[in-house]
Coordinates of C-alpha atoms in Angstrom, one line a residue:
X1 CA 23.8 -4.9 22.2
X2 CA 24.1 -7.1 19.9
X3 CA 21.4 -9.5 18.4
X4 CA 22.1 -13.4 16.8
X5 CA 20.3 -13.8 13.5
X6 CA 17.2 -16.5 13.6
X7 CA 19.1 -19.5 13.0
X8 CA 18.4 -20.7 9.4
X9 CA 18.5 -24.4 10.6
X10 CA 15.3 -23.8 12.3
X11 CA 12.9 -22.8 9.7
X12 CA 10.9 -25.3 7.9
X13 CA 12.3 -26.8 4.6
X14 CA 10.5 -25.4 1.7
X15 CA 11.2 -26.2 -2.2
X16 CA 10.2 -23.0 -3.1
X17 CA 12.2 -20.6 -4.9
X18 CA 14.4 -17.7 -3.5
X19 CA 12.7 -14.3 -4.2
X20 CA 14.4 -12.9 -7.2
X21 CA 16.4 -16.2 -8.2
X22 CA 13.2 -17.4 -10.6
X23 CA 14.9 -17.7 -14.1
X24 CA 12.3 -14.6 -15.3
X25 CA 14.3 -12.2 -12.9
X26 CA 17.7 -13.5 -13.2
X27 CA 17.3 -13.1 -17.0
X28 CA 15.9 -9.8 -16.4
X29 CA 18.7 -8.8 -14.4
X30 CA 20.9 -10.0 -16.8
X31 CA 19.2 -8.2 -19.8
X32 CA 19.8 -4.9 -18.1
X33 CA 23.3 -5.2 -17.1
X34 CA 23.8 -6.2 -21.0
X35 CA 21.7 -4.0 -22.4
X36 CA 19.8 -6.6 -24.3
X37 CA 16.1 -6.0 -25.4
X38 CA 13.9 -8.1 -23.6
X39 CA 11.9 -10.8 -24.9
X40 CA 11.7 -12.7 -21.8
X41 CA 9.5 -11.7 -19.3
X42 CA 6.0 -11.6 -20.5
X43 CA 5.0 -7.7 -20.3
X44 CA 4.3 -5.1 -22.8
X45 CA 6.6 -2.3 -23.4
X46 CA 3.9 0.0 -24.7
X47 CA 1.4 2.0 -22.7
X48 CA -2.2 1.1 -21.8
X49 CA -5.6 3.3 -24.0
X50 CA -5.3 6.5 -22.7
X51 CA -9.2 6.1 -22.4
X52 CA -8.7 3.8 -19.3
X53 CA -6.0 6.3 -18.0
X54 CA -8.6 8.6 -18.0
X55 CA -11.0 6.4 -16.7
X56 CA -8.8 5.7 -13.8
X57 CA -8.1 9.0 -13.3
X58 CA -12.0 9.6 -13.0
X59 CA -12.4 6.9 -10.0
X60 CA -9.9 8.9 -8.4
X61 CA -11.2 12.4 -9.0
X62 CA -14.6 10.9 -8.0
X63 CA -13.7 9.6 -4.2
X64 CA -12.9 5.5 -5.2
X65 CA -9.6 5.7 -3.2
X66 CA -10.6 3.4 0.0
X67 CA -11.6 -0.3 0.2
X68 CA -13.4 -1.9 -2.3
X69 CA -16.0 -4.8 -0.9
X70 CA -13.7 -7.6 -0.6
X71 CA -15.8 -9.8 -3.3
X72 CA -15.1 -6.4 -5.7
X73 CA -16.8 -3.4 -6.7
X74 CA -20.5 -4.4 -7.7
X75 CA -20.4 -2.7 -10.9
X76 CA -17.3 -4.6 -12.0
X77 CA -18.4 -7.6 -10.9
X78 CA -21.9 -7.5 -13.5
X79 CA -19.8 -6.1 -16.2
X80 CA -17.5 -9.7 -15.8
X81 CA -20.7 -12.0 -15.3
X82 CA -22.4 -10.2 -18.8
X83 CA -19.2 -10.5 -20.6
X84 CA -18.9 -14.4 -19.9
X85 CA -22.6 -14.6 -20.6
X86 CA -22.0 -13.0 -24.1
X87 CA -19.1 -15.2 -25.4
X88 CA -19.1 -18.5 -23.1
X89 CA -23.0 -18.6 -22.4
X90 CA -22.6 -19.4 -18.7
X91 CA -24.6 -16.8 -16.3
X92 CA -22.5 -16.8 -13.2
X93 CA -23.9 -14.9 -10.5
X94 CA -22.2 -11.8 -10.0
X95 CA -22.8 -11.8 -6.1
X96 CA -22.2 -15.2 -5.2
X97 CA -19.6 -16.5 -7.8
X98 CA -18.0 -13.6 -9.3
X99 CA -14.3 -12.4 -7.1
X100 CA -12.0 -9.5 -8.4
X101 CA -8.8 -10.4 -7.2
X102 CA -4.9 -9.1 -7.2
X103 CA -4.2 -10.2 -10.2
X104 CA -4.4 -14.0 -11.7
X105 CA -1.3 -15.1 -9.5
X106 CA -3.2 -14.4 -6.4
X107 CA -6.3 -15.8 -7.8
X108 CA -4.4 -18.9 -8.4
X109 CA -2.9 -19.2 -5.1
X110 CA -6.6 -18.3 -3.1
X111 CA -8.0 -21.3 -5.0
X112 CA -5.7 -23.8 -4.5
X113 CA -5.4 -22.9 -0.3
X114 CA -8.8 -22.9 -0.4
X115 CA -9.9 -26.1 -2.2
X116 CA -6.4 -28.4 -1.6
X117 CA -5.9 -30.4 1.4
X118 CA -2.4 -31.7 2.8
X119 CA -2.1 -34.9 0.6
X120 CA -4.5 -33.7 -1.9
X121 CA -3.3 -34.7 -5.7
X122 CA -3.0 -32.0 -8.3
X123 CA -2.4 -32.8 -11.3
X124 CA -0.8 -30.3 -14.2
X125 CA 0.3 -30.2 -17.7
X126 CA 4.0 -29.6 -17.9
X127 CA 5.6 -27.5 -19.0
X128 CA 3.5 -25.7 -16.4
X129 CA 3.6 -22.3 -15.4
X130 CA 5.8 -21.6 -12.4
X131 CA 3.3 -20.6 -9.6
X132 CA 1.6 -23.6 -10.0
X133 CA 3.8 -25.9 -8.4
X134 CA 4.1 -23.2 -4.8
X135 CA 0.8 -22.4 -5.0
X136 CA -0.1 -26.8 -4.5
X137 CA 3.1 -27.0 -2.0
X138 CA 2.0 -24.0 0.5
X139 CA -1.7 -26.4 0.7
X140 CA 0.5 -29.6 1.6
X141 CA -0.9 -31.2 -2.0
X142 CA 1.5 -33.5 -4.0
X143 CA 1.9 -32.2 -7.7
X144 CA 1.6 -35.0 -10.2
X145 CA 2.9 -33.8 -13.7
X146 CA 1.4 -35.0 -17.1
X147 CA 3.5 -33.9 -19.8
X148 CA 2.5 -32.1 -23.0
X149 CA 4.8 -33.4 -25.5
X150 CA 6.3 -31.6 -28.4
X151 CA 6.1 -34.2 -30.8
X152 CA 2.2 -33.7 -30.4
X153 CA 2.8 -30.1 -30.5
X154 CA 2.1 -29.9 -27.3
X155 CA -1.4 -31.3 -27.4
X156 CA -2.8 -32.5 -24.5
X157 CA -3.0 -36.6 -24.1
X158 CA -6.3 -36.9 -22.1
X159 CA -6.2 -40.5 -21.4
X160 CA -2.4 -40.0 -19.8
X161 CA -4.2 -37.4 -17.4
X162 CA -7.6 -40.1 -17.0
X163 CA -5.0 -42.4 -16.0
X164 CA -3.2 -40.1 -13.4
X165 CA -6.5 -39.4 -11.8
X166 CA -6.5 -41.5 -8.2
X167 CA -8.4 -41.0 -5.2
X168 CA -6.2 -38.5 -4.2
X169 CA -6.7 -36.7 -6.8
X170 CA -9.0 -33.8 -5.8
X171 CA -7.7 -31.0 -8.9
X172 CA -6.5 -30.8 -12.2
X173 CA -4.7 -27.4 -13.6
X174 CA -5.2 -25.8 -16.8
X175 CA -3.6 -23.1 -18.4
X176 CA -5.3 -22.5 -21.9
X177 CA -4.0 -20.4 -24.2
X178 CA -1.0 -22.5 -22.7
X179 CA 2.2 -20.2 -21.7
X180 CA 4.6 -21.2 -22.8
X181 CA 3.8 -23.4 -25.6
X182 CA 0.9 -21.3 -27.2
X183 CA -1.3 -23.9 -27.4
X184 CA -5.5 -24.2 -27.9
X185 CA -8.0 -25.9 -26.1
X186 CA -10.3 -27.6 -29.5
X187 CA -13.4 -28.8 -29.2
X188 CA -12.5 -32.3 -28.7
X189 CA -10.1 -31.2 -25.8
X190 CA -13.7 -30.0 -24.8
X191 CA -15.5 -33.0 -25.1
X192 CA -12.5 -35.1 -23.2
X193 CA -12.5 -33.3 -20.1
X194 CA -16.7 -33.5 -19.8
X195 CA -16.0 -37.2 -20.1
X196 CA -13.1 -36.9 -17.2
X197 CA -15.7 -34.9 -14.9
X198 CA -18.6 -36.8 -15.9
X199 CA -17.0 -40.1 -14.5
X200 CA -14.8 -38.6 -11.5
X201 CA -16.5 -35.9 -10.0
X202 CA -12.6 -33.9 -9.9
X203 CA -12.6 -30.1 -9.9
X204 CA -10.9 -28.2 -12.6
X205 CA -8.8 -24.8 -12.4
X206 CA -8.6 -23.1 -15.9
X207 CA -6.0 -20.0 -15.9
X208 CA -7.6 -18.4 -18.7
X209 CA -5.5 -15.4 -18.8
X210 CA -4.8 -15.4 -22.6
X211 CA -8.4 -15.7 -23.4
X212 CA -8.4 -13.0 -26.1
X213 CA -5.1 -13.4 -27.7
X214 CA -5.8 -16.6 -29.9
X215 CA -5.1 -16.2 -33.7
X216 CA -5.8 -17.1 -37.1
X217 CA -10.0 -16.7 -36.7
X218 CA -10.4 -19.6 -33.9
X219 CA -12.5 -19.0 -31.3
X220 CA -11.3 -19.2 -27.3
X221 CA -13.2 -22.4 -25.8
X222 CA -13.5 -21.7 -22.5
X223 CA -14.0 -24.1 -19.7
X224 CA -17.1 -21.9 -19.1
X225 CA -18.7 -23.0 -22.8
X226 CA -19.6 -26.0 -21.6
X227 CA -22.2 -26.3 -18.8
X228 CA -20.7 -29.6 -16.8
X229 CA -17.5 -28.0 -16.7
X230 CA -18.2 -24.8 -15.4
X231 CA -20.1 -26.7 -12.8
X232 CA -16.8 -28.1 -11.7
X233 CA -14.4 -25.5 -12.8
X234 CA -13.1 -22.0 -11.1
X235 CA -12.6 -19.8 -14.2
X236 CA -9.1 -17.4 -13.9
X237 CA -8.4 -13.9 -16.2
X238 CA -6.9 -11.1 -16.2
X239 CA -7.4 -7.9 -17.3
X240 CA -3.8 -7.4 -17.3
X241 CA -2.6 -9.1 -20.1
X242 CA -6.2 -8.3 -22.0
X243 CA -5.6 -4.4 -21.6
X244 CA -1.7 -4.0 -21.5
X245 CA -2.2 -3.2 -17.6
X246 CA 0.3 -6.0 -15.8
X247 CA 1.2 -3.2 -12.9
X248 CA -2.4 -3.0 -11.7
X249 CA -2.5 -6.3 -11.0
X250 CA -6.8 -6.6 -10.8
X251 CA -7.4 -10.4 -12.1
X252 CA -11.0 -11.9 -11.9
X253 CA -12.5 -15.3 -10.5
X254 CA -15.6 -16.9 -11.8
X255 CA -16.8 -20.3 -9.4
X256 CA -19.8 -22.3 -8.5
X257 CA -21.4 -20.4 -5.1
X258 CA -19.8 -23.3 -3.2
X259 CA -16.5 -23.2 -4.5
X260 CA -16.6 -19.2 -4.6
X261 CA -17.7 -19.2 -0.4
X262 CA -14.7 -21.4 0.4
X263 CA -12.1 -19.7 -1.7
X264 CA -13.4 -16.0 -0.5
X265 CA -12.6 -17.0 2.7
X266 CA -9.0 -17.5 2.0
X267 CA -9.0 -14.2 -0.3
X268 CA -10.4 -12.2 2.5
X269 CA -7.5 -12.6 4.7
X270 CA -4.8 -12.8 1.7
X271 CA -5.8 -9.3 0.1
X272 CA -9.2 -8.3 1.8
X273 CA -9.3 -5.9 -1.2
X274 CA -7.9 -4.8 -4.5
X275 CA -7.4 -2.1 -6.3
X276 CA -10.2 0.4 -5.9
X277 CA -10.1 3.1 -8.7
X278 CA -9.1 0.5 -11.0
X279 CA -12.0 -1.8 -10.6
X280 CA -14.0 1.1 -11.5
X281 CA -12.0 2.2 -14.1
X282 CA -12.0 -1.3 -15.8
X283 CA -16.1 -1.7 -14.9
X284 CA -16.7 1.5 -17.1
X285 CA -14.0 0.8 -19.8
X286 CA -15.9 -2.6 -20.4
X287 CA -19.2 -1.1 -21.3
X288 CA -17.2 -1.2 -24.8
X289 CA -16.2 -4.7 -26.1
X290 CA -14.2 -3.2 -28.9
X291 CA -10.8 -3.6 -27.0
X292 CA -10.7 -7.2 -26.5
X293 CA -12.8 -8.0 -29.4
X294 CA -9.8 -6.5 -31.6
X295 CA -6.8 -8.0 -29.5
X296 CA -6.2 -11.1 -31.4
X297 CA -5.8 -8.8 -34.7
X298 CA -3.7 -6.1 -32.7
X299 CA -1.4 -9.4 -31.4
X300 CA -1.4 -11.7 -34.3
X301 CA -0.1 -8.4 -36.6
X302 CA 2.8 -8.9 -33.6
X303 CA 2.9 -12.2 -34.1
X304 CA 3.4 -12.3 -37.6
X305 CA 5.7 -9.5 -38.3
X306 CA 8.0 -11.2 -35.2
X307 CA 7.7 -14.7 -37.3
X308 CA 8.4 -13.7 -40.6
X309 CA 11.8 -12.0 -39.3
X310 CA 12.1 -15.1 -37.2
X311 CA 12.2 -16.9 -40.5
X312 CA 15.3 -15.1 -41.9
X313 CA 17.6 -16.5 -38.8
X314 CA 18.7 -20.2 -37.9
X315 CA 15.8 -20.5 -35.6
X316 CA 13.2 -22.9 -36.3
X317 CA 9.7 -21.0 -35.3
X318 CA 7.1 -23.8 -33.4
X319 CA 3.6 -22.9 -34.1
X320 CA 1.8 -20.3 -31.9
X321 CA -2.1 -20.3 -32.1
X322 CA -2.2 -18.1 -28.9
X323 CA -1.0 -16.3 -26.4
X324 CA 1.8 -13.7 -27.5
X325 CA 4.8 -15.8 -26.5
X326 CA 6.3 -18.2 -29.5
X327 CA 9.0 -20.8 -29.3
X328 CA 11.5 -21.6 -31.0
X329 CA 14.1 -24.4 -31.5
X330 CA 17.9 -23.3 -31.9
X331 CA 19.6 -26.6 -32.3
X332 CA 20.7 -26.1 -35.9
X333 CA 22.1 -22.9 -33.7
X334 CA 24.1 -24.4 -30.4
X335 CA 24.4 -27.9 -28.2
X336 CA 24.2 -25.8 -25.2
X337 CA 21.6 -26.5 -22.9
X338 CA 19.0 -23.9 -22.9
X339 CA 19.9 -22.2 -19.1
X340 CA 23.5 -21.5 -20.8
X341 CA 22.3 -21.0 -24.3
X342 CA 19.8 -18.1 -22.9
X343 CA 22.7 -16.3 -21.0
X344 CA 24.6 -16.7 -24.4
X345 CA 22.0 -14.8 -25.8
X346 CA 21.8 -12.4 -23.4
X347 CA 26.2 -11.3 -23.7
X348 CA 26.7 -12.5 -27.3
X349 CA 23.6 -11.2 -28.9
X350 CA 21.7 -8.7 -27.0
X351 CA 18.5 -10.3 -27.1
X352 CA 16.8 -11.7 -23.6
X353 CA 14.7 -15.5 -23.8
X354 CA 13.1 -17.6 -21.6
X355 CA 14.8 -21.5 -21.9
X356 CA 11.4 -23.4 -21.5
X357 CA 13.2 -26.0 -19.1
X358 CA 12.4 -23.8 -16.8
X359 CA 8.9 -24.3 -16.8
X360 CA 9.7 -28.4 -15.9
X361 CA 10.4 -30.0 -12.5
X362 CA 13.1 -32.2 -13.8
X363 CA 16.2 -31.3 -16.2
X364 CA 15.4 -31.2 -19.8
X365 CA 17.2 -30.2 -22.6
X366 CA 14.8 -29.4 -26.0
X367 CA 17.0 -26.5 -27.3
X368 CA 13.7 -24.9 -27.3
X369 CA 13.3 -21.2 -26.0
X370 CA 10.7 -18.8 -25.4
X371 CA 10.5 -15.3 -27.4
X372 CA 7.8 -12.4 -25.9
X373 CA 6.6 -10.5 -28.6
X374 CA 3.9 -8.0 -26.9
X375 CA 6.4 -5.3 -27.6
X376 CA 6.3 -2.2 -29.9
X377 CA 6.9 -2.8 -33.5
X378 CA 10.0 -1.2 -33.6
X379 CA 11.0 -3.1 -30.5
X380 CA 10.6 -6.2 -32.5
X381 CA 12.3 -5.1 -35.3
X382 CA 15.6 -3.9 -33.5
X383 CA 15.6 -7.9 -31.6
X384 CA 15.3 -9.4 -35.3
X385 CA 18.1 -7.2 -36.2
X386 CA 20.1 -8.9 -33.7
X387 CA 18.7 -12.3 -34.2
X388 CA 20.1 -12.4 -37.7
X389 CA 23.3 -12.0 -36.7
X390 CA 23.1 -15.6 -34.1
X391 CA 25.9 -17.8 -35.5
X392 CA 26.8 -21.0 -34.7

């Protein structure tokens, strides 16, 4: 017997991407067939301390193998509220307004379902990462864009996103340490965005995933420094990109009890629970602050050696105060837009980029492309090889 397929024409138009056609798998995809080294996708080709394998090994040997509490394991959950008490100064409670979640992605998506109506405004800084935008269209919210220009490298233009705030609007988006431009919140960003609140009440989403991988001695200013913010804000992280651990996908979200009820009501019925052993693993290996207190030296050594080779090829290198992704402008390179000029890097050179028009709605064309360097040294050094060898 024979069975029709579900008639495409009936399902519901959607703008969201096909799975595995987002330009971070296609280049990926590509990468491999080439056998180019891969500077695209933002993970680490280097293994994890083998103190929080052990650790994780531990939770296992130990019996943490079945369902965490669906807010997260309580231990974890006081090790996250004293750690944003010892750098940002905010006390969250770690009952009421502290969530582990799957990751930041699906920490991102709980909040928005949770706290965006259909017809709800969201606004975001573009070039904006890509979950954003599915994340606001699933909720039946209308995205409004505020860009952040290059000429201002990159830095936000607070009185373009005062005067995108309407009604409607009911969140603004922020991704600080920015991927993909690299750029830092300052104090004066600070001081902007408490006038913003102060005078319309709108609720802020800060992705702080990068939080520990800023440079050059400045500190991370967290939305949670500042005591009207965090009383308007639900905090993101992810531990990640802090401890080289993207595959065990355990993030963490920090909201006034209000905000944190609604949004566990949505998490409860996305994930229920996350990764048991891990959360226990990553509640003991906290205890120590070394690791992420020596990040931005163990990234910025990446960062440099990566820019100095950078240097030596007809790239021109943007600056990159955080995060370890840096951009970099090849028009003295090619006239090809950055979608072809990426694949040309791929087949011609060997070496796998992000084109940063991918992180905007509309078509642009900045001949500006995003390089990955949380690799191994020697990683690094074969891509630069490669890289000097880009002609015209």
């Amino acid at each position: 017997m024979s069975v029709a397929p579900f008639p495409a024409s009936r399902l519901g138009p959607t703008r969201l991407p096909s799975v595995g056609t987002t330009a971070f798998t296609v280049m990926s995809q590509l990468a491999q067939q080439h056998g180019a080294i891969n500077l695209g996708q933002g993970f680490p080709d280097f293994n994890c301390d083998p103190h929080l394998q052990a650790l994780l090994t531990e939770a296992m040997d130990a019996g943490h193998n079945q369902y965490a509490p669906m807010p997260g394991v309580p231990a974890l959950r006081q090790a996250i509220r004293a750690k944003n008490a010892r750098l940002y100064g905010h006390c969250y409670d770690a009952d009421a307004e502290v969530t582990i979640t799957a990751g930041a992605t699906q920490a991102i998506m709980a909040a928005v379902l949770a706290l965006v109506a259909p017809g709800d405004e969201v606004i975001v800084l573009e070039p904006v990462y890509d979950s954003y935008g599915p994340s606001i269209e699933l909720a039946g919210g209308r995205i409004v864009r505020v860009p952040l220009e290059a000429a201002r490298d990159y830095a936000p233009d607070w009185e373009r996103v005062r005067a995108a705030i309407t009604p409607r609007t009911r969140l603004i988006m922020l991704n600080f340490p920015h991927n993909p431009t690299g750029r830092c919140l300052a104090a004066a960003d600070l001081r902007a965005l408490e006038d913003i609140v102060a005078a319309t009440g709108v609720l802020l989403l800060s992705d702080e995933v990068y939080e520990h991988i800023v440079f050059d001695g400045q500190p991370h200013r967290s939305l949670a420094g500042s005591p009207l913010l965090a009383a308007h804000t639900v905090l993101i992280s992810s531990f990640g990109k802090t401890f080289h651990t993207t595959g065990w996908k355990v993030g963490t979200l920090c909201a006034p009890r209000a905000l944190t009820a609604e949004i566990r009501k949505v998490h409860q019925f996305m994930v229920f629970a996350v990764n048991t052993p891990a959360q226990h693993a990553f509640a003991t290996y906290l205890r120590d602050p070394l690791p992420y207190e020596t990040l931005p030296a163990f990234y910025q050594a990446k960062r440099d050696l990566f820019v100095a080779g950078l240097r030596d090829t007809p790239f021109r290198v943007l600056p990159c105060p955080g995060t370890y992704f840096v951009l970099a402008d090849y028009s003295a390179v090619s006239a090809l837009p950055e979608a072809q000029f990426a694949q040309r890097m791929i087949v011609d050179w060997g070496v796998a980029v992000i084109p940063v028009s991918v992180f905007y709605d509309q078509p642009v064309d900045h001949r500006v492309v995003r390089f990955c360097f949380a690799k191994r040294d020697d990683t690094l050094r074969a891509a630069l090889e490669r890289l000097a060898r880009v002609t015209t």
